[in-house]
Coordinates of C-alpha atoms in Angstrom, one line a residue:
Chain A
M1005 CA -1.6 67.4 31.5
A1006 CA 1.8 67.4 29.7
K1007 CA 2.8 69.7 27.3
F1008 CA 3.5 65.8 25.5
E1009 CA 0.3 64.5 25.0
L1010 CA -1.5 68.5 23.9
T1011 CA 0.0 67.3 20.5
L1012 CA -1.2 64.1 20.1
P1013 CA -4.8 63.6 18.6
E1014 CA -7.7 63.3 21.0
N1015 CA -8.7 59.5 20.3
T1016 CA -4.8 58.3 20.8
R1017 CA -4.9 60.5 24.0
R1018 CA -7.7 58.5 25.4
F1019 CA -7.3 55.7 23.4
L1020 CA -3.7 55.8 26.0
H1021 CA -5.2 57.1 28.9
D1022 CA -7.5 54.0 28.8
A1023 CA -5.1 51.5 28.6
G1024 CA -2.7 52.9 31.1
E1025 CA -6.0 53.2 34.1
L1026 CA -6.3 49.8 32.7
S1027 CA -3.8 48.9 34.4
R1028 CA -3.9 50.6 37.4
F1029 CA -6.8 48.4 37.4
A1030 CA -5.0 45.2 36.8
A1031 CA -2.1 46.2 39.7
R1032 CA -4.8 47.4 41.9
F1033 CA -6.6 43.8 41.0
F1034 CA -3.7 41.5 41.8
A1035 CA -2.3 44.3 44.7
E1036 CA -6.1 43.7 46.5
G1037 CA -6.8 40.3 45.5
F1038 CA -4.0 38.4 47.5
S1039 CA -4.0 40.3 50.4
P1040 CA -6.7 39.4 53.2
R1041 CA -10.0 39.7 53.8
Y1042 CA -10.9 37.0 51.2
E1043 CA -14.7 37.1 49.6
V1044 CA -15.0 34.0 48.9
L1045 CA -18.7 33.2 49.7
E1046 CA -18.8 35.7 46.7
F1047 CA -16.2 34.6 44.6
V1048 CA -18.1 31.2 45.0
R1049 CA -21.4 33.0 43.6
Q1050 CA -20.0 34.9 40.9
C1051 CA -18.4 31.4 39.2
F1052 CA -21.9 29.8 39.5
V1053 CA -23.5 33.2 37.7
V1054 CA -20.2 33.7 35.1
G1055 CA -18.9 29.5 34.8
Y1056 CA -22.1 27.2 35.3
K1057 CA -24.4 29.5 33.5
S1058 CA -23.0 29.8 30.5
L1059 CA -22.4 26.2 30.1
P1060 CA -25.7 25.8 28.2
L1061 CA -24.8 28.9 25.9
A1062 CA -21.2 27.8 25.1
G1063 CA -22.2 24.3 25.4
L1064 CA -24.6 24.2 22.2
T1065 CA -21.8 26.5 20.3
A1066 CA -19.3 24.0 21.1
F1067 CA -22.0 21.6 19.7
I1068 CA -22.7 23.3 16.8
M1069 CA -19.4 24.4 16.0
G1070 CA -17.6 20.7 16.2
L1071 CA -20.5 19.3 14.3
V1072 CA -20.4 21.9 11.1
L1073 CA -17.2 22.2 11.0
T1074 CA -16.6 18.0 10.6
M1075 CA -20.0 18.2 7.8
Q1076 CA -17.8 20.9 6.2
L1077 CA -14.0 18.9 6.3
H1078 CA -15.5 16.4 5.6
P1079 CA -16.0 16.3 1.2
T1080 CA -12.8 18.4 1.0
M1081 CA -10.6 15.0 3.2
V1082 CA -12.8 12.5 1.4
Y1083 CA -11.2 14.6 -2.0
Y1084 CA -8.6 14.9 -1.6
G1085 CA -8.3 11.0 0.7
V1086 CA -7.3 11.7 3.5
E1087 CA -11.0 11.3 5.6
A1088 CA -9.9 8.9 7.6
M1089 CA -7.9 12.3 9.3
I1090 CA -11.2 14.3 9.8
P1091 CA -11.4 13.3 14.0
A1092 CA -7.2 13.9 13.8
M1093 CA -7.7 17.6 12.0
V1094 CA -11.2 18.1 14.1
G1095 CA -9.6 18.0 17.4
I1096 CA -6.3 19.3 16.9
S1097 CA -8.2 22.4 15.3
I1098 CA -10.7 22.5 18.3
V1099 CA -8.5 22.0 21.6
R1100 CA -5.6 24.6 20.1
E1101 CA -7.7 27.4 18.7
I1102 CA -11.0 27.2 17.7
G1103 CA -12.5 25.9 21.3
P1104 CA -10.9 28.6 23.9
I1105 CA -11.1 30.9 20.7
L1106 CA -15.0 30.6 19.8
T1107 CA -15.8 29.4 23.9
A1108 CA -13.6 33.1 25.2
L1109 CA -15.5 35.1 22.3
I1110 CA -19.2 33.8 23.2
F1111 CA -18.0 34.1 27.4
A1112 CA -16.8 38.2 27.0
G1113 CA -20.3 38.3 25.2
K1114 CA -22.4 37.4 28.0
I1115 CA -20.3 37.7 30.9
G1116 CA -18.2 40.5 29.9
S1117 CA -21.6 42.6 29.3
S1118 CA -23.5 41.4 32.8
I1119 CA -20.0 42.7 33.8
G1120 CA -20.2 46.4 33.0
A1121 CA -23.3 46.6 32.6
E1122 CA -24.1 45.2 36.9
L1123 CA -20.7 47.7 38.2
G1124 CA -22.0 50.7 35.8
S1125 CA -25.8 50.5 37.2
M1126 CA -24.1 50.3 40.8
K1127 CA -21.5 53.2 39.8
V1128 CA -24.5 55.3 38.4
T1129 CA -26.5 55.1 41.1
E1130 CA -24.3 55.1 42.8
Q1131 CA -24.2 51.9 45.1
I1132 CA -20.7 51.6 45.2
D1133 CA -19.5 55.0 46.4
A1134 CA -22.8 53.6 49.5
M1135 CA -20.7 50.5 49.3
E1136 CA -17.6 52.4 50.5
V1137 CA -19.0 54.7 53.4
S1138 CA -20.7 51.4 54.9
G1139 CA -16.7 50.5 55.2
T1140 CA -17.1 47.2 52.7
N1141 CA -14.5 47.4 49.9
P1142 CA -16.0 48.0 46.6
F1143 CA -13.2 46.2 44.9
K1144 CA -12.4 43.3 46.6
Y1145 CA -16.3 42.4 46.9
L1146 CA -16.9 42.9 43.6
V1147 CA -14.0 43.5 40.7
V1148 CA -11.9 41.2 42.6
T1149 CA -14.3 38.3 42.7
R1150 CA -16.0 39.0 39.4
T1151 CA -12.5 39.1 37.5
L1152 CA -10.5 35.7 39.6
A1153 CA -14.7 33.7 38.6
A1154 CA -13.7 34.5 35.0
T1155 CA -10.0 33.9 35.4
L1156 CA -10.9 29.8 36.2
M1157 CA -14.3 29.4 35.3
L1158 CA -12.8 30.0 31.8
P1159 CA -10.5 27.4 31.0
I1160 CA -13.3 24.5 32.9
L1161 CA -15.9 25.9 30.3
V1162 CA -13.5 26.5 27.6
I1163 CA -12.1 21.8 28.8
I1164 CA -16.0 21.0 28.6
A1165 CA -17.2 23.5 25.8
D1166 CA -14.0 20.9 24.1
A1167 CA -15.2 17.6 24.5
I1168 CA -19.1 18.0 23.8
S1169 CA -17.8 19.5 20.0
L1170 CA -15.2 16.5 20.3
Y1171 CA -19.2 14.6 20.5
G1172 CA -20.6 17.1 18.1
S1173 CA -17.8 16.3 15.8
Y1174 CA -18.3 11.9 16.5
L1175 CA -22.1 13.3 15.2
G1176 CA -20.9 14.7 12.2
I1177 CA -18.2 12.1 11.0
N1178 CA -21.0 8.8 11.5
I1179 CA -23.7 10.6 8.9
Y1180 CA -20.8 10.7 6.4
E1181 CA -19.5 6.6 6.7
N1182 CA -19.5 4.7 10.1
V1183 CA -16.3 4.8 13.3
S1184 CA -16.7 3.5 16.0
F1185 CA -16.4 6.8 19.6
Y1186 CA -13.3 4.2 20.8
L1187 CA -11.4 5.0 17.7
F1188 CA -12.2 8.1 16.3
F1189 CA -11.1 9.6 19.7
K1190 CA -8.4 7.3 19.8
Q1191 CA -7.5 8.9 16.5
I1192 CA -7.9 12.1 17.6
F1193 CA -6.0 11.2 21.3
D1194 CA -2.8 9.7 18.4
H1195 CA -2.6 12.9 17.3
L1196 CA -3.1 15.4 19.8
L1197 CA 0.5 16.5 22.0
F1198 CA 1.1 18.2 25.3
M1199 CA 1.8 20.7 23.4
D1200 CA -1.6 20.8 21.5
V1201 CA -2.9 20.5 25.1
V1202 CA -1.5 22.3 27.9
P1203 CA -0.9 26.1 26.2
A1204 CA -4.4 26.0 25.1
V1205 CA -5.8 25.6 28.0
I1206 CA -3.2 28.3 29.6
K1207 CA -4.5 30.8 27.5
T1208 CA -7.7 30.6 28.6
F1209 CA -6.7 31.7 31.9
F1210 CA -4.9 34.9 30.4
F1211 CA -8.6 35.8 28.0
G1212 CA -11.2 35.0 30.9
F1213 CA -9.1 37.7 32.6
A1214 CA -9.1 40.3 29.8
V1215 CA -12.4 40.1 30.2
G1216 CA -13.7 39.8 33.8
I1217 CA -11.0 42.7 34.9
I1218 CA -12.3 44.8 31.6
G1219 CA -16.4 44.4 32.2
C1220 CA -14.9 45.0 35.5
Y1221 CA -13.0 49.1 34.8
K1222 CA -16.2 49.3 32.2
G1223 CA -18.3 48.9 35.0
Y1224 CA -16.4 50.8 37.5
Y1225 CA -15.2 53.8 35.3
S1226 CA -19.0 54.0 33.6
S1227 CA -20.5 57.6 33.4
K1228 CA -23.3 59.5 32.6
G1229 CA -26.4 58.4 33.5
T1230 CA -27.8 54.9 32.0
E1231 CA -26.3 56.1 29.3
G1232 CA -23.3 54.8 30.2
V1233 CA -23.8 51.9 31.7
G1234 CA -25.6 51.4 27.9
R1235 CA -22.0 52.3 25.9
S1236 CA -19.7 50.2 29.1
A1237 CA -21.7 46.9 28.2
N1238 CA -20.8 47.5 25.0
S1239 CA -17.4 48.6 24.9
A1240 CA -16.3 45.8 27.7
V1241 CA -16.9 43.1 24.8
V1242 CA -16.2 44.9 22.5
V1243 CA -12.5 46.0 24.0
S1244 CA -12.1 42.2 25.7
S1245 CA -12.7 39.9 22.5
V1246 CA -10.1 42.1 20.6
M1247 CA -7.6 41.6 23.7
I1248 CA -9.0 37.4 23.5
F1249 CA -7.2 38.1 20.2
I1250 CA -4.3 39.8 20.6
L1251 CA -4.0 37.6 23.7
D1252 CA -4.4 35.1 21.0
L1253 CA -1.6 35.7 18.6
L1254 CA 1.4 36.1 22.1
A1255 CA 0.1 32.9 22.5
V1256 CA 0.8 31.8 19.2
Q1257 CA 3.8 33.0 18.4
I1258 CA 4.9 31.8 22.5
T1259 CA 4.1 28.6 22.0
D1260 CA 6.2 28.2 18.5
L1261 CA 8.9 29.3 20.1
L1262 CA 9.0 27.1 22.8
Chain B
M1408 CA -29.7 29.1 51.8
Q1409 CA -31.1 25.5 50.1
K1410 CA -30.7 27.7 47.2
H1411 CA -27.0 28.2 47.5
T1412 CA -26.4 25.1 48.5
A1413 CA -28.5 24.0 45.2
N1414 CA -25.7 27.4 43.3
S1415 CA -22.6 25.8 45.2
V1416 CA -23.5 22.1 44.4
K1417 CA -23.9 22.5 40.9
L1418 CA -21.0 24.5 40.0
G1419 CA -19.3 21.7 42.3
V1420 CA -19.8 19.3 39.1
F1421 CA -18.9 21.9 37.0
V1422 CA -15.8 22.6 37.9
L1423 CA -15.3 18.5 38.9
A1424 CA -15.3 17.7 35.4
G1425 CA -14.2 20.3 33.8
I1426 CA -10.9 19.2 35.7
F1427 CA -12.3 15.5 35.5
L1428 CA -12.2 16.4 31.8
L1429 CA -8.6 17.9 31.8
V1430 CA -6.8 15.2 33.6
L1431 CA -8.5 12.2 32.0
T1432 CA -6.7 14.4 29.2
L1433 CA -3.7 15.3 30.4
Y1434 CA -3.1 11.3 30.9
I1435 CA -3.7 9.2 28.1
L1436 CA -1.0 12.1 26.5
G1437 CA 0.5 10.9 29.2
K1438 CA 0.4 7.3 28.3
N1439 CA 0.0 7.3 24.9
K1440 CA 3.9 8.6 24.9
G1441 CA 3.9 6.3 27.7
M1442 CA 5.5 8.8 30.6
F1443 CA 3.2 7.0 33.2
G1444 CA 4.2 2.9 32.3
A1445 CA 7.6 2.1 33.3
S1446 CA 10.0 2.1 29.9
F1447 CA 13.9 1.3 29.1
D1448 CA 16.3 3.3 26.6
L1449 CA 17.1 1.6 22.6
K1450 CA 18.7 3.6 20.4
T1451 CA 19.4 3.5 17.2
H1452 CA 21.8 5.5 14.3
F1453 CA 20.6 6.4 10.6
R1454 CA 22.3 9.3 7.9
A1455 CA 19.0 11.0 7.5
V1456 CA 16.0 11.4 10.3
N1457 CA 13.4 13.3 7.7
G1458 CA 11.4 15.7 10.3
L1459 CA 11.9 12.5 12.6
V1460 CA 10.7 15.2 16.3
K1461 CA 10.7 13.8 19.8
G1462 CA 7.7 12.2 21.0
N1463 CA 7.0 10.7 17.7
N1464 CA 5.9 7.2 17.5
V1465 CA 7.4 4.2 17.9
R1466 CA 6.3 0.7 16.6
F1467 CA 6.7 -2.6 16.3
S1468 CA 4.8 -4.7 13.9
G1469 CA 2.8 -1.4 13.2
I1470 CA 2.2 -2.1 17.0
D1471 CA 2.9 2.0 19.2
I1472 CA 5.9 1.2 21.9
G1473 CA 7.1 3.5 23.0
S1474 CA 7.8 7.0 21.2
V1475 CA 11.4 9.0 20.8
K1476 CA 13.3 10.0 23.2
N1477 CA 15.7 12.1 21.9
I1478 CA 18.1 12.8 18.7
V1479 CA 21.5 14.1 18.9
F1480 CA 24.3 13.7 16.0
V1481 CA 26.9 11.6 16.7
N1482 CA 29.0 13.4 13.6
D1483 CA 28.4 14.6 10.4
T1484 CA 26.4 11.9 8.8
V1485 CA 25.5 9.7 11.7
I1486 CA 22.2 10.8 13.6
E1487 CA 21.3 9.2 16.8
V1488 CA 17.8 8.6 18.3
T1489 CA 17.0 7.5 21.2
M1490 CA 13.1 5.5 21.9
S1491 CA 11.7 5.1 24.8
I1492 CA 10.3 1.7 24.7
E1493 CA 6.9 0.1 26.6
R1494 CA 9.3 -2.1 29.5
K1495 CA 7.0 -5.3 28.8
M1496 CA 8.6 -5.1 25.7
K1497 CA 11.9 -6.6 26.5
S1498 CA 10.7 -9.5 26.5
I1499 CA 9.5 -9.9 22.3
I1500 CA 12.0 -7.5 21.1
R1501 CA 15.2 -9.0 19.6
S1502 CA 18.2 -7.3 19.7
N1503 CA 18.0 -8.2 15.5
A1504 CA 15.6 -6.0 14.9
V1505 CA 15.5 -3.3 12.4
A1506 CA 14.6 0.2 13.0
S1507 CA 13.5 2.5 10.1
L1508 CA 11.9 5.8 9.8
G1509 CA 8.0 5.4 8.6
T1510 CA 5.3 7.7 8.0
D1511 CA 1.7 7.8 10.1
G1512 CA -0.6 6.9 7.3
L1513 CA 0.4 8.8 3.9
I1514 CA 1.0 12.5 4.8
G1515 CA 0.6 12.4 9.6
N1516 CA 3.6 12.0 11.3
R1517 CA 7.1 11.0 11.0
V1518 CA 7.1 7.6 13.1
V1519 CA 9.8 4.9 13.9
N1520 CA 9.1 1.2 12.3
I1521 CA 11.3 -1.6 14.6
A1522 CA 11.0 -4.5 12.6
P1523 CA 11.7 -8.1 13.5
A1524 CA 14.6 -9.9 11.6
R1525 CA 15.2 -13.5 10.9
G1526 CA 17.2 -15.6 11.9
E1527 CA 18.1 -16.6 16.0
A1528 CA 19.7 -13.1 18.4
P1529 CA 19.4 -12.5 22.1
L1530 CA 16.4 -10.3 24.1
I1531 CA 17.5 -7.1 23.7
K1532 CA 18.6 -5.5 26.6
E1533 CA 18.7 -1.5 27.8
G1534 CA 20.3 1.2 25.7
D1535 CA 20.8 -1.2 23.1
L1536 CA 21.8 -0.5 19.7
L1537 CA 19.5 -1.7 16.4
P1538 CA 20.7 -2.2 13.1
S1539 CA 18.5 0.5 10.9
K1540 CA 17.6 0.7 7.4
D1541 CA 17.3 3.9 5.7
E1542 CA 14.3 5.5 4.5
I1543 CA 13.6 5.2 0.3
N1544 CA 14.2 9.0 -0.2
T1545 CA 11.7 10.5 -2.3
D1546 CA 13.9 12.8 -4.2
E1547 CA 16.0 8.8 -4.9
M1548 CA 12.5 7.8 -5.9
L1549 CA 12.1 10.9 -7.8
Q1550 CA 15.4 10.0 -9.6
T1551 CA 14.6 6.5 -9.7
L1552 CA 11.1 7.4 -11.3
R1553 CA 12.5 10.5 -14.0
R1554 CA 14.8 7.5 -15.1
T1555 CA 11.8 5.0 -15.5
N1556 CA 9.9 7.6 -17.5
D1557 CA 13.1 7.8 -20.0
N1558 CA 13.1 4.0 -20.8
V1559 CA 9.1 4.3 -21.0
A1560 CA 9.4 7.2 -23.9
V1561 CA 12.4 4.8 -26.1
I1562 CA 10.1 2.4 -25.6
A1563 CA 7.0 4.8 -27.0
E1564 CA 9.3 5.8 -30.0
E1565 CA 10.3 2.1 -30.8
L1566 CA 7.1 0.9 -30.6
R1567 CA 6.4 3.8 -32.5
S1568 CA 8.8 3.0 -35.5
T1569 CA 7.5 -0.1 -35.8
I1570 CA 3.6 0.2 -35.4
H1571 CA 4.8 2.5 -38.2
R1572 CA 7.0 0.0 -40.1
I1573 CA 4.3 -2.4 -39.7
N1574 CA 1.5 0.3 -41.1
T1575 CA 3.2 1.3 -44.6
S1576 CA 4.6 -2.6 -44.6
A1577 CA 3.4 -3.4 -48.9
Q1578 CA 4.0 -7.6 -47.4
L1579 CA 2.6 -7.5 -44.5
T1580 CA -0.8 -5.2 -46.4
E1581 CA -1.2 -7.6 -48.6
L1582 CA -1.0 -10.9 -46.1
L1583 CA -4.1 -9.1 -44.3
E1584 CA -5.7 -8.6 -47.1
D1585 CA -5.3 -12.0 -48.4
R1586 CA -8.4 -14.0 -48.1
T1587 CA -7.6 -17.5 -49.1
M1588 CA -5.3 -17.1 -45.7
S1589 CA -8.5 -17.0 -43.7
A1590 CA -9.5 -20.3 -45.4
N1591 CA -5.3 -22.1 -46.0
L1592 CA -5.7 -21.8 -41.5
K1593 CA -9.4 -22.6 -41.2
A1594 CA -8.3 -26.2 -43.4
S1595 CA -4.7 -26.0 -41.2
F1596 CA -7.2 -25.6 -37.8
A1597 CA -9.1 -29.1 -38.9
H1598 CA -6.7 -30.9 -40.4
L1599 CA -4.2 -30.4 -36.8
H1600 CA -7.9 -31.4 -35.3
E1601 CA -8.6 -33.9 -38.0
A1602 CA -4.9 -35.6 -36.8
T1603 CA -5.1 -34.8 -32.6
E1604 CA -8.2 -36.7 -33.5
K1605 CA -6.2 -40.0 -35.0
A1606 CA -3.1 -39.8 -32.4
S1607 CA -6.3 -39.7 -29.5
A1608 CA -6.8 -42.1 -31.2
L1609 CA -4.0 -44.3 -32.4
M1610 CA -3.0 -43.7 -28.1
T1611 CA -6.4 -44.7 -26.1
D1612 CA -5.8 -48.4 -29.2
A1613 CA -2.0 -48.3 -27.8
S1614 CA -3.2 -47.9 -24.2
A1615 CA -5.8 -50.8 -25.1
T1616 CA -2.9 -52.3 -26.4
L1617 CA -0.7 -52.4 -23.0
T1618 CA -3.8 -53.0 -20.2
L1619 CA -4.4 -56.5 -22.1
A1620 CA -0.5 -56.6 -22.2
S1621 CA 0.1 -55.5 -18.6
Q1622 CA -3.1 -58.1 -18.4
G1623 CA -1.2 -60.9 -20.2
K1624 CA -3.2 -60.7 -22.8
G1625 CA -3.0 -60.2 -26.3
A1626 CA -0.1 -60.3 -29.2
L1627 CA 2.1 -58.5 -27.5
A1628 CA 2.1 -59.8 -23.8
T1629 CA 3.4 -63.0 -25.5
L1630 CA 5.6 -61.6 -26.9
L1631 CA 6.9 -60.1 -23.9
T1632 CA 5.7 -62.6 -21.7
D1633 CA 6.6 -65.6 -23.5
T1634 CA 9.8 -68.0 -23.1
T1635 CA 9.3 -69.9 -25.5
L1636 CA 9.0 -68.0 -27.8
S1637 CA 11.7 -65.8 -27.3
Q1638 CA 13.2 -69.0 -27.7
E1639 CA 12.7 -69.2 -31.0
I1640 CA 13.5 -65.3 -31.4
R1641 CA 16.7 -66.7 -30.4
Q1642 CA 17.2 -70.1 -32.9
V1643 CA 16.3 -67.3 -36.0
V1644 CA 18.3 -64.7 -34.9
K1645 CA 21.1 -68.1 -34.8
K1646 CA 20.0 -68.8 -37.5
I1647 CA 20.7 -65.9 -39.1
K1648 CA 23.8 -65.5 -37.5
Q1649 CA 24.7 -68.6 -39.2
V1650 CA 23.7 -67.4 -43.0
E1651 CA 25.1 -64.3 -41.5
E1652 CA 28.7 -65.9 -41.7
S1653 CA 28.1 -68.4 -44.9
A1654 CA 27.4 -65.7 -47.3
D1655 CA 30.4 -64.1 -45.8
R1656 CA 31.6 -67.1 -46.4
L1657 CA 30.4 -66.8 -50.0
A1658 CA 31.8 -63.2 -49.9
N1659 CA 35.1 -64.0 -49.6
D1660 CA 35.9 -67.1 -52.5
L1661 CA 33.5 -64.8 -54.2
N1662 CA 36.4 -61.9 -53.4
Q1663 CA 39.6 -64.9 -53.8
V1664 CA 37.8 -65.6 -57.1
V1665 CA 37.7 -61.5 -58.7
V1666 CA 41.4 -61.4 -57.8
S1667 CA 42.2 -64.1 -59.2
V1668 CA 40.1 -63.0 -62.7
D1669 CA 41.6 -59.9 -61.9
K1670 CA 45.4 -61.3 -61.6
D1671 CA 44.9 -63.6 -64.3
Y1672 CA 43.9 -60.3 -66.2
N1673 CA 47.1 -58.2 -65.4
T1674 CA 49.2 -61.0 -66.0
G1675 CA 47.9 -61.9 -69.5
Q1676 CA 47.6 -65.9 -68.4
G1677 CA 44.2 -67.8 -67.7
T1678 CA 40.9 -68.5 -69.4
V1679 CA 39.7 -65.8 -68.4
N1680 CA 42.5 -63.2 -70.3
A1681 CA 41.7 -65.4 -73.3
L1682 CA 38.1 -64.2 -73.1
M1683 CA 38.1 -60.3 -72.7
K1684 CA 42.0 -60.1 -74.5
D1685 CA 42.9 -62.7 -77.5
S1686 CA 40.6 -61.3 -80.3
L1687 CA 41.5 -64.5 -82.3
M1688 CA 40.6 -66.3 -79.9
A1689 CA 36.5 -64.1 -79.1
A1690 CA 36.5 -64.0 -83.8
Q1691 CA 36.9 -68.4 -83.0
L1692 CA 34.1 -68.6 -80.4
R1693 CA 31.9 -66.1 -82.3
Q1694 CA 32.1 -68.2 -85.0
T1695 CA 31.2 -71.7 -82.8
I1696 CA 28.2 -69.8 -81.7
D1697 CA 26.6 -68.4 -85.3
N1698 CA 27.4 -72.0 -85.8
V1699 CA 25.5 -73.5 -83.1
E1700 CA 22.5 -71.0 -84.2
K1701 CA 22.6 -71.9 -87.1
G1702 CA 22.5 -76.4 -86.5
T1703 CA 20.1 -75.5 -83.6
E1704 CA 18.0 -73.4 -86.7
T1705 CA 18.1 -76.0 -88.7
F1706 CA 17.3 -78.9 -85.7
S1707 CA 14.2 -76.9 -86.0
Q1708 CA 12.9 -76.4 -89.5
N1709 CA 13.7 -80.6 -88.5
M1710 CA 11.4 -80.9 -85.6
E1711 CA 8.6 -79.2 -87.2
A1712 CA 8.8 -81.6 -90.4
L1713 CA 8.2 -84.8 -87.5
K1714 CA 5.7 -83.2 -86.8
H1715 CA 3.7 -82.4 -89.7
N1716 CA 4.6 -86.8 -90.9
F1717 CA 2.0 -89.3 -90.0
L1718 CA 4.8 -91.4 -88.1
F1719 CA 5.0 -88.7 -84.7
K1720 CA 2.0 -86.8 -86.5
R1721 CA -0.5 -88.9 -83.1
Y1722 CA 2.1 -87.8 -80.9
F1723 CA 2.1 -84.2 -81.4
K1724 CA -2.0 -83.6 -81.2
K1725 CA -2.1 -85.8 -78.2
I1726 CA -0.1 -83.7 -76.4
E1727 CA -1.7 -80.1 -77.2
K1728 CA -5.2 -81.6 -76.0
E1729 CA -3.7 -82.7 -72.6
E1730 CA -2.2 -79.0 -72.6
K1731 CA -5.9 -77.1 -73.8
K1732 CA -8.0 -79.8 -70.6
K1733 CA -5.5 -79.0 -68.2
A1734 CA -5.9 -75.0 -69.1
V1735 CA -10.0 -75.2 -69.1
Q1736 CA -9.3 -77.0 -65.9
K1737 CA -7.5 -74.3 -64.4
K1738 CA -10.1 -71.4 -65.5
S1739 CA -13.2 -73.6 -63.8
Q1740 CA -10.9 -73.9 -60.6

């Protein structure tokens, strides 16, 4: 151990160690992910588990969020006499920020913990070691497929969740006044720009990758038996959630520069 | 295996739905910005664009027809805005249409409004420069508002002063407290009402008269339409004229007499002069008149004596009786 490391507090040293290991883990993902052999069937299965099975939860959350956001905004917008701006305001809020962040957090809670716990339990029961012994590359089969599935499925999940959320908003505004479906969505699209949609979609790839890679990392390096499995699952959710906010902050800064 | 296939189908639907929604969103946004339809460029110049950015909508008579493509400085006071307009608008927009800056709603995005102008002009062509109208600046509006406020303050002060004068005016107070005023006013209005009614009746009568006249009835119609009457009137007028001429001659004669008298008077000759200036003649004339008066008095006494004379007494009584008889007859009539 280097002298510099010994001068740092234990927590800081552990944090930096984890950050470095995670970076190496991510680099290994890119190195092994783009080289044959590809675990296509496992990737498709993981897409189904990660993406499709997350849709009910993400969809329900998004619907409620759109409905509630509209109902909460309505009195204030009426007070200022700009209730006609509700569709545009809700649309931009959901597409740019609320949809991606909320869905990513739900995704992190459901998929991050699931991956962490699954890989953690495989680790502590030495199934991963057994795979290595049997000639299967556990990293390709377990990590690459799950991380890639999370990276590709979260954007799709976010787009569908955005649509559901906007529909919830449409129902919400119709509680108070009569707005046609066409007019509601026309007002949204009249105010949306490419710069609202494209960066929002792009950042969700990073969110998905963060959730996948952190969940896999935490599970892949799990230890201390069943207690370690729970800790892996928990830390996978916590770290990926924090990472989502950090990435979002970076995405906003980069978008502002464009 | 079947379960695996079913899961793959569900996954496929999920992925395709997501991709479809993304593509649909991008297509609608692109269509709104005129990216997929044929378009052409138009330019206009502004002094200031007040927050207009690339991608803001362009409207013609309130309908979205394109978007702002580019904004560049031409010099320090002129900004050139290039707009991408739907090609189909080439057959509608004329080159005298005026571009102006506006806002989408009260607090919405900036937009370029193109409004058609009066008068004939050729249709626009690719790259044409439209005339522009500068937007009313908020600062200018506030300055105008400030001037208006100042004016309102002055008016309010003068109004306050006027009201104070009205409140402190003894004459006005007296006038307001005078209870007879309302009675007088009431009476005046009653008279006015009466006068109006009479005028109305008069107008009705006049109208009726005119109606009769237009029908050829009544005195007015006769006056207006009877040719013999007009002939007679003409003769009357002629006679009046003759009388006037006679009067003129008489006046001339009198004038000559007056002139003659005046001449006599001034030259000291003639009867008038003698009557007016000769004191001896006046004394003789007065003596003569006195003698005549005395003679008349004496004659009157003689006549009274005759009345009482038995030779003439009967005659005078007869005359007296006839006069009495005539008086009685006159009364009975």
